[in-house]
PDB file of C-alpha atoms in Angstrom:
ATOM      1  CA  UNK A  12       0.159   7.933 -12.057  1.00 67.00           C
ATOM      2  CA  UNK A  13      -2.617   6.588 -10.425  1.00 70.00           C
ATOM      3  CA  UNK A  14      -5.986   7.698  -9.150  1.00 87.00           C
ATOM      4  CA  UNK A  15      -9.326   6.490  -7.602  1.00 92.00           C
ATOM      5  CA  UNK A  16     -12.656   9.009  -7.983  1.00 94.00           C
ATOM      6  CA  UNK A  17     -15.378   7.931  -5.901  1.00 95.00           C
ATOM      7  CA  UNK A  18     -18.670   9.407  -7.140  1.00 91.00           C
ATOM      8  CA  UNK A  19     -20.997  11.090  -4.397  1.00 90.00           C
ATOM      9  CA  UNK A  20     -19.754  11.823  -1.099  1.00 92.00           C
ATOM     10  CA  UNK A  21     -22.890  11.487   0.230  1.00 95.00           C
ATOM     11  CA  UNK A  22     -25.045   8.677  -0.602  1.00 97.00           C
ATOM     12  CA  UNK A  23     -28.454   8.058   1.482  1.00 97.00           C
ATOM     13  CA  UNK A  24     -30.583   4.995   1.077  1.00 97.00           C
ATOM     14  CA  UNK A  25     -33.342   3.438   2.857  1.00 97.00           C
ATOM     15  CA  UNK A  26     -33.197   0.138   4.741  1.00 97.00           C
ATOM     16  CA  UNK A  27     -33.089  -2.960   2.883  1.00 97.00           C
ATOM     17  CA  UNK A  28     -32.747  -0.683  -0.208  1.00 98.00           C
ATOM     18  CA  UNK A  29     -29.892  -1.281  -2.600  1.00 98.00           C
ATOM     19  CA  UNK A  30     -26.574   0.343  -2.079  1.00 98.00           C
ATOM     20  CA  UNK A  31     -24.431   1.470  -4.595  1.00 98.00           C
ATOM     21  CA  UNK A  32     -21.139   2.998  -4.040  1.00 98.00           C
ATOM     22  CA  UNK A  33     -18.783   4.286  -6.910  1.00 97.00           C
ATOM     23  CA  UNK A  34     -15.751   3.369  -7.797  1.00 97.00           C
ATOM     24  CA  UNK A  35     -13.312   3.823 -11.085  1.00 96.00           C
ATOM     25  CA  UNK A  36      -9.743   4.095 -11.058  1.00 93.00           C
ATOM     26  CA  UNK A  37      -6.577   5.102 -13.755  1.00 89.00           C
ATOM     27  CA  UNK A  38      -4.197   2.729 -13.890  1.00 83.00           C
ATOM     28  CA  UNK A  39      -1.184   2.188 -16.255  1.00 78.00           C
ATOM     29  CA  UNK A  40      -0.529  -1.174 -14.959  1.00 81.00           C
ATOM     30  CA  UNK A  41      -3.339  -4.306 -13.811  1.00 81.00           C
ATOM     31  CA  UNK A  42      -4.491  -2.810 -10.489  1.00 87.00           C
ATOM     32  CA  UNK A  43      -5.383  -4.352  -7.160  1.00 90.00           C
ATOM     33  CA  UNK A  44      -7.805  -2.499  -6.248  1.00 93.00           C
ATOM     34  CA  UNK A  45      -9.701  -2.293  -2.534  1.00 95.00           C
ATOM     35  CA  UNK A  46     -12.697  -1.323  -0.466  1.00 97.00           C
ATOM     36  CA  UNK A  47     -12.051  -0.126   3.167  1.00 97.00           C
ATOM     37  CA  UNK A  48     -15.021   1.104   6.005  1.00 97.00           C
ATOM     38  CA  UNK A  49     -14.664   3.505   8.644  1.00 94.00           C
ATOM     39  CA  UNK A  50     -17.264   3.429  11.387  1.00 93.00           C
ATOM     40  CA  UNK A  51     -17.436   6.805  13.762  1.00 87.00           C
ATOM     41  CA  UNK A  52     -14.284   7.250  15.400  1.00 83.00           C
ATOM     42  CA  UNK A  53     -13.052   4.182  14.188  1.00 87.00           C
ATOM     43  CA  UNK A  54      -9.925   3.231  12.112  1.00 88.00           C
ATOM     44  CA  UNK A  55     -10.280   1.266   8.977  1.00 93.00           C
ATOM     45  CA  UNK A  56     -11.222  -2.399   8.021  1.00 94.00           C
ATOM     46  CA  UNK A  57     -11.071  -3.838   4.795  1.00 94.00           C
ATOM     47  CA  UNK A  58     -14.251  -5.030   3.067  1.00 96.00           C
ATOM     48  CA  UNK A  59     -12.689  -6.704   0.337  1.00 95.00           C
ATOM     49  CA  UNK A  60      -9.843  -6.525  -2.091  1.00 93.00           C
ATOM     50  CA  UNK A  61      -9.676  -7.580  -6.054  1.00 92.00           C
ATOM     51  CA  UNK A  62      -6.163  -8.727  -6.854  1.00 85.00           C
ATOM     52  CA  UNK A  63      -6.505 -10.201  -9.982  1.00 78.00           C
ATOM     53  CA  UNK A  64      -8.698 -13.287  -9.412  1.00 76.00           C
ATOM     54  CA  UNK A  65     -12.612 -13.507  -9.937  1.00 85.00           C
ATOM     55  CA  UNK A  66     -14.043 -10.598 -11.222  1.00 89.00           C
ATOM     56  CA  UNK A  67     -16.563 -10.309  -8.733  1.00 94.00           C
ATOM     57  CA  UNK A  68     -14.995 -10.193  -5.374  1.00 95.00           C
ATOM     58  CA  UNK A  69     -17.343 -10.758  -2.159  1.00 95.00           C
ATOM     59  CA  UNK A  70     -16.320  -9.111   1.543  1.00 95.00           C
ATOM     60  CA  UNK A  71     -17.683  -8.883   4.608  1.00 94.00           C
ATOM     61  CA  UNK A  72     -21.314  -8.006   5.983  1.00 94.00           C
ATOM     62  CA  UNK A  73     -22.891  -8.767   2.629  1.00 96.00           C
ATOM     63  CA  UNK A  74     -21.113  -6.212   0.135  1.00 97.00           C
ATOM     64  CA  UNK A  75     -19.631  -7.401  -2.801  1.00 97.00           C
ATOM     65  CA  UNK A  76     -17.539  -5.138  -5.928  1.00 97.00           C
ATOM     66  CA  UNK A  77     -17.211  -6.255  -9.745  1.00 95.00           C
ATOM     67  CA  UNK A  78     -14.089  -5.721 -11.422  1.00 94.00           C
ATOM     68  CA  UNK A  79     -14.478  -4.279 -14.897  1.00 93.00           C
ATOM     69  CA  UNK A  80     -11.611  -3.540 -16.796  1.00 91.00           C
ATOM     70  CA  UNK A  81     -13.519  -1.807 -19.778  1.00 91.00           C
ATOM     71  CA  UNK A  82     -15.221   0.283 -17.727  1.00 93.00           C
ATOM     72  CA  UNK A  83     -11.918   1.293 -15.885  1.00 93.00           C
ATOM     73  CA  UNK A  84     -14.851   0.566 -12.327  1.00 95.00           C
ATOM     74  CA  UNK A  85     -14.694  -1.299  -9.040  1.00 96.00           C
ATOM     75  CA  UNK A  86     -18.372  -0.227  -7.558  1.00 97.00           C
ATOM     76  CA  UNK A  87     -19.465  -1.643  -4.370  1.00 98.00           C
ATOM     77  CA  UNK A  88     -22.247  -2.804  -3.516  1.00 98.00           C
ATOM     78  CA  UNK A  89     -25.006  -4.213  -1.281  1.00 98.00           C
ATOM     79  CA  UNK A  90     -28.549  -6.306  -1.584  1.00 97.00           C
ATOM     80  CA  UNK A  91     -30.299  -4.709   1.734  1.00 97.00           C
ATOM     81  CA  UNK A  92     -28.995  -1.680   3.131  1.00 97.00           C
ATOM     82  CA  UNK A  93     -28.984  -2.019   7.332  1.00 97.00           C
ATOM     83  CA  UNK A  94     -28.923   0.457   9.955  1.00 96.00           C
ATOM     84  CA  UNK A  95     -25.418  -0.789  11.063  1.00 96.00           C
ATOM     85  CA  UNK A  96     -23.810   0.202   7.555  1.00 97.00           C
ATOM     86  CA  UNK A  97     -23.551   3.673   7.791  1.00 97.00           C
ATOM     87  CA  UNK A  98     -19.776   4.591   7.770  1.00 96.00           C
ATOM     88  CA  UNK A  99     -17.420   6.124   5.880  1.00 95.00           C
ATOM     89  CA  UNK A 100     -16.422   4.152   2.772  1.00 97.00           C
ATOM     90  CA  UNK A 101     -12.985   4.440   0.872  1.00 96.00           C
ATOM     91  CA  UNK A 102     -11.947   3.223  -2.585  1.00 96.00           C
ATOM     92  CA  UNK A 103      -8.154   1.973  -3.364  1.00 94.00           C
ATOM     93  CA  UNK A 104      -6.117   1.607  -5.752  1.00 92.00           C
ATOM     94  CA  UNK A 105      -2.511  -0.269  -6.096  1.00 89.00           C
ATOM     95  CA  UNK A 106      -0.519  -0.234  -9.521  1.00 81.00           C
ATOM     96  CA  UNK A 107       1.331  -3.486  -9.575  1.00 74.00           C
ATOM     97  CA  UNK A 108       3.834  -4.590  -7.339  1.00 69.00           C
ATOM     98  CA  UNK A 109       6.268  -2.184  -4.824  1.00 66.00           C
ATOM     99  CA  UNK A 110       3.851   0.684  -5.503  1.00 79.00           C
ATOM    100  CA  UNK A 111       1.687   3.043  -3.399  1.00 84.00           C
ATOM    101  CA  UNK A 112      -1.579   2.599  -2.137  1.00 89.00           C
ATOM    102  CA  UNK A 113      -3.954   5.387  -3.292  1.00 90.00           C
ATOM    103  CA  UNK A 114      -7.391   6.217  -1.674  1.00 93.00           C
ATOM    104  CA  UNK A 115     -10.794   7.979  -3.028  1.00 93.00           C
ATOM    105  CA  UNK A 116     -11.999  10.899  -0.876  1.00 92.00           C
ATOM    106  CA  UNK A 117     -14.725   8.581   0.012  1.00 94.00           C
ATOM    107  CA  UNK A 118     -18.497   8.061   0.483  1.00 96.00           C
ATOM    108  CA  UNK A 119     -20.605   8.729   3.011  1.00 96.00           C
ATOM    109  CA  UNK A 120     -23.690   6.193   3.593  1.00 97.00           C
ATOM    110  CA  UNK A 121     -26.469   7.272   5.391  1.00 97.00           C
ATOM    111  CA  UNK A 122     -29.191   4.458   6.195  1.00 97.00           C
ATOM    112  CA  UNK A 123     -32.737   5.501   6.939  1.00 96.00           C
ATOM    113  CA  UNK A 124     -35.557   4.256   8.209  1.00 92.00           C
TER     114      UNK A 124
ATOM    115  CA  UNK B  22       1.463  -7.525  19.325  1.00 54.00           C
ATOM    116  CA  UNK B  23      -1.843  -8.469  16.961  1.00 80.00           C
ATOM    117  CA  UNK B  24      -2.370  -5.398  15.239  1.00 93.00           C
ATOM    118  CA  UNK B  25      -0.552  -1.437  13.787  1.00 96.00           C
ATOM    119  CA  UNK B  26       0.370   0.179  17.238  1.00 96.00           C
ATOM    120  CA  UNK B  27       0.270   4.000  17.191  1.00 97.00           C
ATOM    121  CA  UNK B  28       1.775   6.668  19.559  1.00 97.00           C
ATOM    122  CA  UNK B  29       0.519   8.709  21.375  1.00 97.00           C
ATOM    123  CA  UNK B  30      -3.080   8.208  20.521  1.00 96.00           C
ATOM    124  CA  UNK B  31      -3.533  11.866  21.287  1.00 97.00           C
ATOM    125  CA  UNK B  32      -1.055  14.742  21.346  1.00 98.00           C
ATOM    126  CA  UNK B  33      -1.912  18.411  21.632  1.00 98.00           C
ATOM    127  CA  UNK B  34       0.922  20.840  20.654  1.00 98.00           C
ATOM    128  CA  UNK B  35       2.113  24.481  20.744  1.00 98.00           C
ATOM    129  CA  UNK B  36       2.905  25.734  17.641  1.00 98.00           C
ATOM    130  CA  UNK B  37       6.169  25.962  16.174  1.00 98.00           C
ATOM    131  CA  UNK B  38       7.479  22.611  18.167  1.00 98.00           C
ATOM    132  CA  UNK B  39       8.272  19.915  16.803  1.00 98.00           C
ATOM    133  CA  UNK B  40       6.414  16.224  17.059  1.00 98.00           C
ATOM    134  CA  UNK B  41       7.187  12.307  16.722  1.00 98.00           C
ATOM    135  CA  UNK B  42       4.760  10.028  15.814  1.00 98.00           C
ATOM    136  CA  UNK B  43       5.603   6.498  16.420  1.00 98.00           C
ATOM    137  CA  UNK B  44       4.046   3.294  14.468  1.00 98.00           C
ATOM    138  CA  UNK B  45       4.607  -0.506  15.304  1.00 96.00           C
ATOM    139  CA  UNK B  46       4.126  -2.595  12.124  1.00 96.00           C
ATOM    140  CA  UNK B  47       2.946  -5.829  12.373  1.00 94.00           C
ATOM    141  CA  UNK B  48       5.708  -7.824  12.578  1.00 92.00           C
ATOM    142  CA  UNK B  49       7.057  -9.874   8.917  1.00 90.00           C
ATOM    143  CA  UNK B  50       4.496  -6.825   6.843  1.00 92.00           C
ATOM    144  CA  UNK B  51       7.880  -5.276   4.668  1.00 91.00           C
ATOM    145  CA  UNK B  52       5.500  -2.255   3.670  1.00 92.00           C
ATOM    146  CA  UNK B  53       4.863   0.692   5.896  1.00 94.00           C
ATOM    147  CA  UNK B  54       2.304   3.495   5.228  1.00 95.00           C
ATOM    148  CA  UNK B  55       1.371   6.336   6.454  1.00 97.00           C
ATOM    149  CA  UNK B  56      -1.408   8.986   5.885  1.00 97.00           C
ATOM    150  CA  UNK B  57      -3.236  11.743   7.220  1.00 96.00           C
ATOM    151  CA  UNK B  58      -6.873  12.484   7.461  1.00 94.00           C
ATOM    152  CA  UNK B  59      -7.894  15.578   8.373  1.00 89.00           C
ATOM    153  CA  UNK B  60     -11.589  16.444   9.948  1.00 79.00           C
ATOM    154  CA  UNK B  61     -14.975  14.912   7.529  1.00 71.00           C
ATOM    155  CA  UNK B  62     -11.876  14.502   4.771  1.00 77.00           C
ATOM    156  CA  UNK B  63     -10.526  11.944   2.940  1.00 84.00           C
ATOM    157  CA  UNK B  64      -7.211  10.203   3.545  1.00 91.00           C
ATOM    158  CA  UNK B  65      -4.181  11.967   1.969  1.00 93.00           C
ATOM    159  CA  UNK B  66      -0.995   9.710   1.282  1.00 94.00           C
ATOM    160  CA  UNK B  67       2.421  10.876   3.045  1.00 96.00           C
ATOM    161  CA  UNK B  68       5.230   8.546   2.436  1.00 96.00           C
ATOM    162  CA  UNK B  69       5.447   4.648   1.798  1.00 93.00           C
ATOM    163  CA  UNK B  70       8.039   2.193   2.708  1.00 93.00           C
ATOM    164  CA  UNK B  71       9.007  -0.990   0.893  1.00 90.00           C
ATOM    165  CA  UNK B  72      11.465  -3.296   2.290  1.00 87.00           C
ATOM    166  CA  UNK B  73      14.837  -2.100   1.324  1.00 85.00           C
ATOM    167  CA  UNK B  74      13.770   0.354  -1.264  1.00 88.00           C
ATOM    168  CA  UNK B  75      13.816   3.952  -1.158  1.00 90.00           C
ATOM    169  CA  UNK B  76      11.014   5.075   0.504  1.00 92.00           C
ATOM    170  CA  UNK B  77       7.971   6.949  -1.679  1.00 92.00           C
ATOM    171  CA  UNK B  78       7.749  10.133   0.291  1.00 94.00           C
ATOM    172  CA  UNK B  79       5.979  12.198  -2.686  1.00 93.00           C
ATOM    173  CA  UNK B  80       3.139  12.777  -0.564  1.00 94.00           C
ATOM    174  CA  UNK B  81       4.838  14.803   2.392  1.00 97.00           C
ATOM    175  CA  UNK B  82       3.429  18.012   1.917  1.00 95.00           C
ATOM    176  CA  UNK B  83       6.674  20.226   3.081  1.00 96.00           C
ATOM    177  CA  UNK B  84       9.624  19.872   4.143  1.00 96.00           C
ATOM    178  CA  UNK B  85       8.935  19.736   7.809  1.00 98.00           C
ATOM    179  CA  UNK B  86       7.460  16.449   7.731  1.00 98.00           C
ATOM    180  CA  UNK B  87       9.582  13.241   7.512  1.00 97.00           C
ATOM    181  CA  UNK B  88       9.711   9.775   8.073  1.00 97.00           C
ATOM    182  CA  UNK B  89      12.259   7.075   8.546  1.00 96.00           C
ATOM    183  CA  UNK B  90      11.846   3.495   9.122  1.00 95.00           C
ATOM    184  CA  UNK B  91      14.416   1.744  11.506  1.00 86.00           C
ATOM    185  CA  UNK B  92      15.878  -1.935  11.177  1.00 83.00           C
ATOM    186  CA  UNK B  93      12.470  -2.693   8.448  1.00 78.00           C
ATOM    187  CA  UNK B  94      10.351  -2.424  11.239  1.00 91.00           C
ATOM    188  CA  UNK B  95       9.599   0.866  13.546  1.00 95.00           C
ATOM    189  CA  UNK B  96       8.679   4.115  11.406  1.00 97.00           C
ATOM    190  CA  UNK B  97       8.821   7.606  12.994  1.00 98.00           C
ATOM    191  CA  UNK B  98       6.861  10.241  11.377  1.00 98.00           C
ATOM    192  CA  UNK B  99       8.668  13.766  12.175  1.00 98.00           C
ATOM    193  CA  UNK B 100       6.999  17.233  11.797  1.00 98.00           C
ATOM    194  CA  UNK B 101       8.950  20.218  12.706  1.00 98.00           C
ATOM    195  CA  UNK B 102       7.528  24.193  13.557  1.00 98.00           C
ATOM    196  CA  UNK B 103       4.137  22.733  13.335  1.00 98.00           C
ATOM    197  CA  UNK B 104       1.220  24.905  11.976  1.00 97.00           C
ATOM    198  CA  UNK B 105      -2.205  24.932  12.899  1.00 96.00           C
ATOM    199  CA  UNK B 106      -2.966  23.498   9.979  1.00 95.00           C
ATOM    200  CA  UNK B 107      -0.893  20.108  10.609  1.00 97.00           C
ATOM    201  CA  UNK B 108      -4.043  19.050  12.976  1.00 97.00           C
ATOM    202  CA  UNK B 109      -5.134  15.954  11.558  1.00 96.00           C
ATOM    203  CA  UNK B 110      -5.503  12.330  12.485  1.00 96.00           C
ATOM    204  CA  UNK B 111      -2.373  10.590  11.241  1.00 97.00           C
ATOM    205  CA  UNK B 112      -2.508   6.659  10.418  1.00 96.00           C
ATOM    206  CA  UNK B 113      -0.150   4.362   9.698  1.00 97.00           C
ATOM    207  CA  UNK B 114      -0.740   0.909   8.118  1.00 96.00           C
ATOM    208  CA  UNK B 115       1.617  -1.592   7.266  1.00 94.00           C
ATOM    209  CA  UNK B 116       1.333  -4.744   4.737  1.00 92.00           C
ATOM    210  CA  UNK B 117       2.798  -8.011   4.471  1.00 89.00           C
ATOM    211  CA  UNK B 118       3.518  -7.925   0.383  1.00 76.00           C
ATOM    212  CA  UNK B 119       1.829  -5.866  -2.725  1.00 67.00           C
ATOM    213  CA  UNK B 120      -1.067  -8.029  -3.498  1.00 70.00           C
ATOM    214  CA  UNK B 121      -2.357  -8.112   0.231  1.00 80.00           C
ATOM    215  CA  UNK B 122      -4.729  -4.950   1.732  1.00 88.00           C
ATOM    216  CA  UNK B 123      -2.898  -2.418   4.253  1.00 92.00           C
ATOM    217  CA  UNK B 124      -3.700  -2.885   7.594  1.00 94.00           C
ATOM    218  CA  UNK B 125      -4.592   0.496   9.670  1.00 95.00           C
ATOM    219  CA  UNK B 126      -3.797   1.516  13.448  1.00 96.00           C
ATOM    220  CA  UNK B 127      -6.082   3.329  15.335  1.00 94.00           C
ATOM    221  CA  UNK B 128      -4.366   6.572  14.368  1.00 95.00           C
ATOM    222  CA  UNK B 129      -2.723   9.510  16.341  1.00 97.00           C
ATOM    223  CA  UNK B 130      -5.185  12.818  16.495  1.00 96.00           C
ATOM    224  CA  UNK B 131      -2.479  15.655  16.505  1.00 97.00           C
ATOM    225  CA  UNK B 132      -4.204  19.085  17.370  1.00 97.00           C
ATOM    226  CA  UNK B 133      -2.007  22.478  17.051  1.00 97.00           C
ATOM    227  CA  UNK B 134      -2.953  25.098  18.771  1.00 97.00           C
TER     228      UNK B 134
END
């Protein structure tokens, strides 16, 4: 079966500080594996996805993950924190093909001044 | 229409009735989702839909919740004698094919009281 742990549920940085989010996953199979963002009272919108390509996937607003099979990790992350990332973000994880899609409990980011 | 469609956005109910939920894929996506997410938690898998396949429904919690999918397209998700417990936000995402992201609605906020 698989399973995504996301490290820290609560992870504050400062702006235009580095942001790291954690990410590894158990899979049997070669994953596709994704990053998703919930602003506030908002529903969610993919960052990026890894489906078997380039290691090192880039998304939206600046965030980018590296795919590292030995390490069993997808971590996200970010150059310069901004105000405008905080949100609620969510790790997944897809085993192959016709299977489900599996989500972290997530990360909170808190940006500060 | 563009995106998931989800109804009602909203629905308060007594408990012990029972509730539909309704979700409009995008049209052509063959795979249906749907989750819940209760309050500052993160999102808990309920049942999954593949084209003609059996559904995945390993994640309904009991069996007072469950979901069919009409015609490959409309999904109802069901939940009899609800509890107090059931309040969540309930999402539904759909996806054209297994190496492409899920695609969320805005959700339906179900409160029990």
């Amino acid at each position: 079966a698989q399973s995504v742990t996301q490290l820290g549920s609560h992870v504050s940085v400062s702006e235009g500080a580095l942001v790291l989010l954690r990410c590894n996953y158990s899979s049997s199979v070669p994953p596709y594996l994704f990053w998703y963002v919930q602003y506030p009272n908002q529903g969610l919108q993919l960052l990026l996805k890894y489906t078997s390509a380039a290691t090192l996937v880039k998304g939206i607003n600046g965030f980018e993950a590296e795919f590292k099979k030995s390490e069993t990790s997808f971590h996200l992350t970010k150059p310069s924190a901004h105000m405008s990332d905080a949100a609620e973000y969510f790790c997944a994880v897809k085993p192959g093909t016709a299977s489900k899609l599996t989500f972290g409990t997530g990360t909170r980011l808190q940006v500060t001044l | 229409g563009a995106g998931v469609s989800q109804s009602p956005s909203n629905k308060v109910t007594e408990k012990g009735k029972d509730v539909e939920l309704r979700c409009d894929p995008i049209s052509g996506h063959t795979a249906l989702y749907w989750y819940r997410q209760s309050l500052g938690q993160g999102l808990e898998f309920l049942i999954y839909f593949q084209g003609n396949s059996a559904p995945d429904k390993s994640g309904l919690p009991s069996d007072r919740f469950s979901a069919e999918r009409t015609g490959g397209s409309v999904s109802t998700l069901t939940i009899q004698r609800t509890q107090q417990e059931d309040s969540a936000v309930y999402l539904c995402a759909s996806s054209p094919g297994d190496r492409n992201e899920a695609f969320f609605g805005q959700g339906t906020r179900l409160t029990v009281v």
